[in-house]
C-alpha positions as semicolon CSV with decimal commas, in nm:
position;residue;x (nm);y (nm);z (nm)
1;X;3,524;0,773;-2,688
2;X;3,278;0,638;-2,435
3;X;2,854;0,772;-2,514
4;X;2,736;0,863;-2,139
5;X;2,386;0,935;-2,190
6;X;2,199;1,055;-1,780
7;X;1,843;1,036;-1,684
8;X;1,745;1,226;-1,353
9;X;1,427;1,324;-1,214
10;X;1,562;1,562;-0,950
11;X;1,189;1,546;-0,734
12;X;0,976;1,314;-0,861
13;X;0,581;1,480;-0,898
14;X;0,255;1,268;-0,874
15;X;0,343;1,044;-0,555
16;X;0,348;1,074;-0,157
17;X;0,681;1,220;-0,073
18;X;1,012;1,294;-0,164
19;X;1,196;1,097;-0,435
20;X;1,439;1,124;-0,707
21;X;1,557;0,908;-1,018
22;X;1,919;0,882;-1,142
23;X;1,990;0,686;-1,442
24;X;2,362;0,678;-1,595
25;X;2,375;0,498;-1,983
26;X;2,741;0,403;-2,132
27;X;2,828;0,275;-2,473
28;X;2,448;0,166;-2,430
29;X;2,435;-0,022;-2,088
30;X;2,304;0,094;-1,791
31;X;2,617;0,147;-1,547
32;X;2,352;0,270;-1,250
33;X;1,967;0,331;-1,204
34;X;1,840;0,452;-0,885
35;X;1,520;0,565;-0,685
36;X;1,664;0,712;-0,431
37;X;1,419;0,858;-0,137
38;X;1,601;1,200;0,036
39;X;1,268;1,276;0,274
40;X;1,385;1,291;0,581
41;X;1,378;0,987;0,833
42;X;1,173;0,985;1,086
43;X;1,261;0,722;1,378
44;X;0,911;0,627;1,420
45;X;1,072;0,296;1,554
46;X;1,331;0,467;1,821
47;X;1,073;0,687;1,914
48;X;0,814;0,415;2,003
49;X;1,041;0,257;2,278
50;X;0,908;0,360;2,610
51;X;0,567;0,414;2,495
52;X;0,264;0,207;2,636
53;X;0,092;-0,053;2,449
54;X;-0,185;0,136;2,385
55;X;-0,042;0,412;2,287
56;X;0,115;0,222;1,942
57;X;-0,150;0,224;1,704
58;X;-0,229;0,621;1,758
59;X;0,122;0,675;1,712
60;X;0,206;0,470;1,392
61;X;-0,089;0,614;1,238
62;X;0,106;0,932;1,194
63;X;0,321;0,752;0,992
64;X;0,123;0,868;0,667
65;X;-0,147;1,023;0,618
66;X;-0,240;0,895;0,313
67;X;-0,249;0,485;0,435
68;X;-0,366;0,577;0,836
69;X;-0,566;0,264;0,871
70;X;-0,374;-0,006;0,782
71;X;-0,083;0,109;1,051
72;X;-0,308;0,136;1,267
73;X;-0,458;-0,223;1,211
74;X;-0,122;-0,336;1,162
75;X;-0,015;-0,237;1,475
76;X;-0,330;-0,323;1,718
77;X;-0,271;-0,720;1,562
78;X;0,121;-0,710;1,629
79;X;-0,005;-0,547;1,984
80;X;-0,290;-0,781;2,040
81;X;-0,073;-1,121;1,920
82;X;0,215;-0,943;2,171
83;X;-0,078;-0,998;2,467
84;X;-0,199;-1,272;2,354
85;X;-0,551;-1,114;2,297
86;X;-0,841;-1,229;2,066
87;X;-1,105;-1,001;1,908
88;X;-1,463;-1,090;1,821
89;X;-1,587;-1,162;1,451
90;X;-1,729;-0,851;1,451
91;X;-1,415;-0,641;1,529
92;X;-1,243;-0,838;1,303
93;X;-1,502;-0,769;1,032
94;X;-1,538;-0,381;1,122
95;X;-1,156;-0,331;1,116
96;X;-1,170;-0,529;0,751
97;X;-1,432;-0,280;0,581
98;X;-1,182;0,000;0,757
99;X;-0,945;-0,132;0,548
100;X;-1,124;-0,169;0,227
101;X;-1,218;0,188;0,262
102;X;-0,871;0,308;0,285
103;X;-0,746;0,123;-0,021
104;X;-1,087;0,273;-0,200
105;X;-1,015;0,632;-0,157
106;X;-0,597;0,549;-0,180
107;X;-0,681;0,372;-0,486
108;X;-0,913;0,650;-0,655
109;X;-0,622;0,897;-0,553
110;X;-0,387;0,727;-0,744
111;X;-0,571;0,622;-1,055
112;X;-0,764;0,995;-1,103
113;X;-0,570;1,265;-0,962
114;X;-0,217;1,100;-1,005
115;X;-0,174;0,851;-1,231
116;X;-0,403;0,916;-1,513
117;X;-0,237;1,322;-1,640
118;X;0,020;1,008;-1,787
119;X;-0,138;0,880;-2,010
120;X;-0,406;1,192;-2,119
121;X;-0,092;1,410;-2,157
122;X;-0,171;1,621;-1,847
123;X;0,110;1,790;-1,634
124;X;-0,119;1,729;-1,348
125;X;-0,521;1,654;-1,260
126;X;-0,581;2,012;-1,236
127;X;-0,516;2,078;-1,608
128;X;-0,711;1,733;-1,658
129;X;-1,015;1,939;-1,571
130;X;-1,036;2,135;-1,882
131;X;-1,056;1,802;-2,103
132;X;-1,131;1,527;-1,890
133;X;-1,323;1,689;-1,586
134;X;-1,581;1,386;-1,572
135;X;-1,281;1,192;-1,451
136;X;-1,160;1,418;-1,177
137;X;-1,546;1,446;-1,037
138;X;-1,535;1,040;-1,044
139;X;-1,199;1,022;-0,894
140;X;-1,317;1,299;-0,590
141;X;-1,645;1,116;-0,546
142;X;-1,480;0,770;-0,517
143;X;-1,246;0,838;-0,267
144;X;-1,476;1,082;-0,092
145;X;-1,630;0,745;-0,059
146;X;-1,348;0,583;0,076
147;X;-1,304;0,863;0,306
148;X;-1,693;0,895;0,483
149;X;-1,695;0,469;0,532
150;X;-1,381;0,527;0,720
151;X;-1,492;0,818;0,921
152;X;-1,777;0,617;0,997
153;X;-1,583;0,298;1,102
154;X;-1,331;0,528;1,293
155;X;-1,455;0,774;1,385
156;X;-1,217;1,037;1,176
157;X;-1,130;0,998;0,836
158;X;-0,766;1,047;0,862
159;X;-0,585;0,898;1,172
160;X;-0,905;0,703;1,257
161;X;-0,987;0,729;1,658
162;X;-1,220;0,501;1,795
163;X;-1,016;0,173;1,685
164;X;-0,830;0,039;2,032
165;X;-0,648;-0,281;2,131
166;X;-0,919;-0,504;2,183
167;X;-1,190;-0,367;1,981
168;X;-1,318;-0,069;1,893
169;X;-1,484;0,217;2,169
170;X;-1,793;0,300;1,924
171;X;-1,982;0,178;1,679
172;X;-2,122;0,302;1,370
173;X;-2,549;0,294;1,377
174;X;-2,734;0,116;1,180
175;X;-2,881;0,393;0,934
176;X;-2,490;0,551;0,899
177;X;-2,437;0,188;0,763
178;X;-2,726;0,175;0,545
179;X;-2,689;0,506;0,416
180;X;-2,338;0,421;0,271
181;X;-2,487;0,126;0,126
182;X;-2,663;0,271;-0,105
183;X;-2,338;0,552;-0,191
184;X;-2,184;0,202;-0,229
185;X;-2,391;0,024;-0,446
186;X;-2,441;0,339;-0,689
187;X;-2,088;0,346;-0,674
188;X;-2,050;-0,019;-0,837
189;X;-2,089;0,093;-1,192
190;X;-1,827;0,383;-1,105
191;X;-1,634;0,105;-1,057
192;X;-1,675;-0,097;-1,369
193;X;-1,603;0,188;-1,573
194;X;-1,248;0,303;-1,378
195;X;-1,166;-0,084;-1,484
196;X;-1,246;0,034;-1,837
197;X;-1,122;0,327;-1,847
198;X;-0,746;0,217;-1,757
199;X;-0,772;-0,105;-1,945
200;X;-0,839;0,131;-2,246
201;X;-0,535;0,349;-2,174
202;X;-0,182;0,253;-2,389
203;X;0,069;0,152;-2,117
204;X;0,410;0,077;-2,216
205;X;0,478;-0,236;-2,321
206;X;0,740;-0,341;-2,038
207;X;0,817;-0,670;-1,880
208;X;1,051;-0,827;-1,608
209;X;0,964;-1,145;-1,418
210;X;1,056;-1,059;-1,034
211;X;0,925;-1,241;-0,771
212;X;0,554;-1,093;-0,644
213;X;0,454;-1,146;-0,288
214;X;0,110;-1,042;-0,096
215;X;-0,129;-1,216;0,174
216;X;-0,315;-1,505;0,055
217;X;-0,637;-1,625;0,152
218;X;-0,858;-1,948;0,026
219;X;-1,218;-1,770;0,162
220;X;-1,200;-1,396;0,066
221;X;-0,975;-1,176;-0,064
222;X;-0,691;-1,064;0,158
223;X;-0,678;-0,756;0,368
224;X;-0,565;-0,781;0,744
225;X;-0,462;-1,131;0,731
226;X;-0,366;-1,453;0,562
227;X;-0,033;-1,677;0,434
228;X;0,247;-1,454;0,356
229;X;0,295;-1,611;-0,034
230;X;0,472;-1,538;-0,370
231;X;0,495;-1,651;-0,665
232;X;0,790;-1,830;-0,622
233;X;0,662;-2,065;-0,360
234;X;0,686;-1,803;-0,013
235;X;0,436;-1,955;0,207
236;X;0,483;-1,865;0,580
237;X;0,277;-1,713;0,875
238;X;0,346;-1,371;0,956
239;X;0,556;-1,452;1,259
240;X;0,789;-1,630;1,014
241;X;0,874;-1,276;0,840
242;X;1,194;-1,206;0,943
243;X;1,336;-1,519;0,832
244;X;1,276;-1,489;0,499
245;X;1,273;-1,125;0,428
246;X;1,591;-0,938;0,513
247;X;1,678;-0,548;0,460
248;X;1,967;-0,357;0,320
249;X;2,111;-0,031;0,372
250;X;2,140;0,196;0,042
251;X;2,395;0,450;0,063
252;X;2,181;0,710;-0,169
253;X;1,830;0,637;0,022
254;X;1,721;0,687;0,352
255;X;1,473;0,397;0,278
256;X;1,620;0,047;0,357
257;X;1,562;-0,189;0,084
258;X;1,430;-0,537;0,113
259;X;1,508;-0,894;-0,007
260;X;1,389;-1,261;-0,010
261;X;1,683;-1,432;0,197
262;X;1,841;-1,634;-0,075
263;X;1,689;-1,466;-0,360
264;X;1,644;-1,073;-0,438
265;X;1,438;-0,800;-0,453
266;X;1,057;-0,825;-0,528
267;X;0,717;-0,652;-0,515
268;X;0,438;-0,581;-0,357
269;X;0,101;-0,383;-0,405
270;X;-0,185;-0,451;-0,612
271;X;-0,064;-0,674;-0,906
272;X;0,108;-0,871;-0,635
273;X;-0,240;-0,922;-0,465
274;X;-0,425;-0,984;-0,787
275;X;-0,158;-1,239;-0,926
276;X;-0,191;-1,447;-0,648
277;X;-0,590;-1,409;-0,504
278;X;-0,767;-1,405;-0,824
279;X;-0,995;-1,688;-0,789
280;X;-1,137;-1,467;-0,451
281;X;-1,189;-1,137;-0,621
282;X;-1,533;-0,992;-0,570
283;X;-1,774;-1,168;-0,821
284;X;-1,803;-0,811;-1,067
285;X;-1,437;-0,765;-0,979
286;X;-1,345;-1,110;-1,116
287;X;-1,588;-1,051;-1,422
288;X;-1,458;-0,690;-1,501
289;X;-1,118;-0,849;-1,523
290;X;-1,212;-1,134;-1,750
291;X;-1,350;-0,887;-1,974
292;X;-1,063;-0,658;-2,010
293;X;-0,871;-1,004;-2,040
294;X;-0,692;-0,988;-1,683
295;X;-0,500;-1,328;-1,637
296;X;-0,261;-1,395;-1,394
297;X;0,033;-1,410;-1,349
298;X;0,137;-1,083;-1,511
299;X;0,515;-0,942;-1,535
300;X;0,459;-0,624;-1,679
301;X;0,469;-0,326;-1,385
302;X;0,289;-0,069;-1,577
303;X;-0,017;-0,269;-1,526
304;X;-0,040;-0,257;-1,130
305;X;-0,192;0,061;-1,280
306;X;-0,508;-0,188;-1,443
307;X;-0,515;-0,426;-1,094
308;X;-0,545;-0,118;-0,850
309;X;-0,874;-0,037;-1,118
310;X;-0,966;-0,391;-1,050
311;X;-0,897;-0,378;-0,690
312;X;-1,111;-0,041;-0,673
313;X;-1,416;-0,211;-0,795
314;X;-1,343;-0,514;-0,546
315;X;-1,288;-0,277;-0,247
316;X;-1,683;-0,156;-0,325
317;X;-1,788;-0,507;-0,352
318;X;-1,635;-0,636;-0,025
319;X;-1,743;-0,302;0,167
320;X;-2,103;-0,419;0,060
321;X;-2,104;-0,749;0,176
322;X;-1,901;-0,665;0,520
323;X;-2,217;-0,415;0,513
324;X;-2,463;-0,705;0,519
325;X;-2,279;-0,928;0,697
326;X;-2,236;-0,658;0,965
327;X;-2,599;-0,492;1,017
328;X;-2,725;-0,528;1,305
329;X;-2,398;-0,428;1,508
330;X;-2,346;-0,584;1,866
331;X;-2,306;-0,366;2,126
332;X;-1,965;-0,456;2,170
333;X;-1,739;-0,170;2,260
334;X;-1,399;-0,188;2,489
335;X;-1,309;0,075;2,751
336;X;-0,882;0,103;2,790
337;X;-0,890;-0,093;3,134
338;X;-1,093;-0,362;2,945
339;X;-0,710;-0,498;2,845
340;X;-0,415;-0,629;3,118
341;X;-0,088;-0,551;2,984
342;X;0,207;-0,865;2,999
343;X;0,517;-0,894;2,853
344;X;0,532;-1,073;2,490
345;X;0,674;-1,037;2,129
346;X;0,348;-0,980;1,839
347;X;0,381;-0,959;1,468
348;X;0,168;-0,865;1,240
349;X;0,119;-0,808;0,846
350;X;-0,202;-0,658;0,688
351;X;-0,245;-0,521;0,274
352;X;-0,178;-0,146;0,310
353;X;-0,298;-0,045;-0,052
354;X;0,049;0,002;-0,197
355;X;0,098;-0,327;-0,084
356;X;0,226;-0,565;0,275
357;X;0,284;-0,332;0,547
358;X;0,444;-0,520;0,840
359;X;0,469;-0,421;1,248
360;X;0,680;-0,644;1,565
361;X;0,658;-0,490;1,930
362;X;0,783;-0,677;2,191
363;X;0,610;-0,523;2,560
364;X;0,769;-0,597;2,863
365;X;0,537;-0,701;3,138
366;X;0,421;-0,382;3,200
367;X;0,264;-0,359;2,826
368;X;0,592;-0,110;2,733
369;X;0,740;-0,114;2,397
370;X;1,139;-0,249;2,427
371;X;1,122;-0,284;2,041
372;X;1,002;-0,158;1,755
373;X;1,043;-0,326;1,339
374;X;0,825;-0,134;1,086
375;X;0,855;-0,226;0,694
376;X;0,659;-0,062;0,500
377;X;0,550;-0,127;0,121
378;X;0,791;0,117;-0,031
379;X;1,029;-0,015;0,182
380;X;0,986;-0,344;0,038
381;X;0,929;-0,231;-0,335
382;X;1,238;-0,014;-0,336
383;X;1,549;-0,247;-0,439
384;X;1,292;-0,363;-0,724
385;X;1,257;-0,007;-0,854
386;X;1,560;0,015;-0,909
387;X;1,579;-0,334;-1,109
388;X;1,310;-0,247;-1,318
389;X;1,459;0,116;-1,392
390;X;1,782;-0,069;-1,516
391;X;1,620;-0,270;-1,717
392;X;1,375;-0,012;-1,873
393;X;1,590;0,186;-1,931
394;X;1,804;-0,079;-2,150
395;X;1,484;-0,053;-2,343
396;X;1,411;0,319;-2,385
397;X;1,755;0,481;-2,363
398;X;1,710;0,504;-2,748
399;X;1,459;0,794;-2,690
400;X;1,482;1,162;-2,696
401;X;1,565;1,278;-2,332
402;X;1,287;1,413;-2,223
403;X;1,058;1,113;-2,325
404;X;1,281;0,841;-2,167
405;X;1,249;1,067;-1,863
406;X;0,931;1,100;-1,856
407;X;0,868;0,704;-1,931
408;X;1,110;0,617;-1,621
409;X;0,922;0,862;-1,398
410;X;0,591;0,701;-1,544
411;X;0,689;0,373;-1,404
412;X;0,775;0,465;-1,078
413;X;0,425;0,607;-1,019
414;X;0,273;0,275;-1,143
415;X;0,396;0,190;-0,809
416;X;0,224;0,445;-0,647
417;X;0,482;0,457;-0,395
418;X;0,444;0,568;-0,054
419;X;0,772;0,751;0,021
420;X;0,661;0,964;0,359
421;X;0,605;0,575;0,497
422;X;0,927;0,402;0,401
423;X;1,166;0,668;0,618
424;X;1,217;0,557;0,927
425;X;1,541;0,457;1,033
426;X;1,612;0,270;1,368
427;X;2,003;0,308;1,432
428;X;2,140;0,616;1,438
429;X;2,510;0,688;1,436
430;X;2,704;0,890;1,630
431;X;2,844;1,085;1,395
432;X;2,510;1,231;1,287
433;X;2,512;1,464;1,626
């Protein structure tokens, strides 16, 4: 008589969106282990064709309201290499410490209010105030961080408004900048001690070698450009994506799952990044992770929990010297007319904080969208979910219940995934209406 043993998370708690977990055990092998993602879909994509050039980046922003920014930067590149259009340095540089901001108050989210009830043995951050409320003040105050630096890049903290094809339509002054230096730089040892904290924390000890793919740089830690890389030898430019990445339809997900042509599923985010840019981590960054003994490359996914700590403290490091490299601003702002729409195809991929985010538009001459390809990072870490589910559970299927549930549902929010961004899907068939 066959032992059929079932772990399900019916709504998974702690992440953006709507998710669920199905595990089914027999005679003590996994016969099926899914994330499967039932938020709706939202045709972002189908909805985009027909709408102006400019209009793109406002609209993608929507996407999520958790990772604005890096849509929106993702989609002003793919727009702007569609046109053919260069931005100066300090656009470039402006729309970097954007970025950085996003992934610091993401990142903070995550590690404080989400993450961390796991391992304190909280249902939640609010109980975590009774015990731990110095660590829910630190996690609000970081990403209230995160939040004012992009408000005063963007103009708006969420869905950012002043960032335009071309450039950006104001600037920040010069005492807004300064001021949020010094939040910054009193923020640094904030920093050190989240890398502490969560190096201190027991993580389940979990491993499976997958492939692990982010932006590379040699001169600075990746954010909003670089080599598409992994660390099994990827190394293309951005155009180059669809020819090595390819996605597949899941019949229990309304997120499409992604592959390396050839190979298999893989991931992205912050371990990803940290794996392969190491040697261009911020210098306290790259000495808090020495200390904690940080070496690359690591196969265990519980500790993307430990690199977005590292990445936190990096994200304040960068912001400062964007700061100084920044200070005193140009008077460069762009007006809509400043930019002649003309047919073309752009890609783009940028580091949205859960890891690569990528956007392709092709405009006709008239600068309207005739196509639309979004993949997000859940997107792309989806299929290896469900891998390292399988295999975890092969590991853990030995425990009461209600503890192996809990473990699985542990390790899908080490991936901090993004669920409200990975639903969008682009052909619709007619027997839906």
């Amino acid at each position: 008589m066959s032992i059929e043993k079932n772990i399900e998370v019916g709504y998974i708690s702690r992440v953006e969106g709507q998710g669920e977990i199905k595990i089914k055990i027999v005679d003590n092998a996994v016969e099926e282990a899914r994330f499967g993602i039932f938020e709706p879909p939202k045709f972002f994509e189908a909805f985009l064709i027909g709408r102006k050039y400019n209009e793109v980046h406002e609209l993608t922003s929507r996407i999520c309201g958790i990772c604005p920014v890096p849509h929106q930067i993702c989609a002003l590149r793919a727009i702007e290499n569609a046109l053919k259009l260069e931005v100066s340095e300090q656009t470039r540089k402006l729309r970097m410490l954007m970025n950085f901001a996003n992934h610091l108050q993401s990142h903070a989210l995550n590690l404080y209010l989400l993450a961390a009830p796991d391992y304190l043995n909280h249902e939640s951050a609010i109980s975590m105030v009774e015990t731990h409320s110095h660590l829910v003040k630190k996690g609000l105050m970081l990403k209230k961080l995160g939040n004012d630096l992009t408000e005063a890049i963007g103009g708006k903290a969420i869905h950012p408004v002043s960032a335009v094809v071309g450039g950006f339509t104001d600037l920040p002054s010069k005492t807004t900048l300064e001021n949020l230096k010094k939040r910054l730089k009193n923020a640094l040892k904030d920093g050190e001690e989240t890398v502490e904290f969560f190096a201190s924390v027991n993580m389940p000890d979990f491993e499976r070698k997958c492939e692990q793919i982010a932006l590379t740089r040699k001169d600075m830690y990746p954010i909003n450009d670089g080599v598409l890389s992994s660390t099994e030898g990827l190394n293309v430019n951005e155009q180059d994506y669809r020819k090595c990445i390819k996605e597949l339809q899941a019949d229990y997900s309304w997120a499409k799952h992604s592959i390396v042509v050839g190979r298999g599923s893989f991931m992205v985010g912050p371990l990803s990044r940290l794996n392969l840019n190491f040697n261009v981590l911020s210098d306290k960054a790259k000495a808090a992770a020495e200390k904690i003994g940080f070496k690359p490359i690591i196969y265990q996914p519980f500790k993307a929990l430990m690199a977005r700590a590292i990445e936190l403290l990096n994200c304040i490091e960068y912001s400062l010297i964007l700061i100084d490299e920044l200070i005193p601003l140009k008077n460069e702002v762009v007006a809509e007319g400043d930019v002649k729409p003309k047919a073309g195809v752009g890609c783009a991929i940028v580091e949205a904080p859960r890891g690569i985010l990528y956007h392709c538009y092709e405009l006709d001459d008239k600068g309207v969208v005739k196509k639309a390809d979004i993949v997000t990072p859940t997107a792309h870490n989806a299929k290896n979910i469900d891998e390292d589910l399988k295999a975890y559970a092969m590991q853990i299927h030995g425990l009461p219940l209600e503890e192996a549930t809990l473990k699985c549902e542990t390790l899908v929010r080490a991936y901090d995934p993004c669920i409200s961004c990975s639903v969008h899907i682009t052909r619709l068939k007619r027997s839906f209406f």
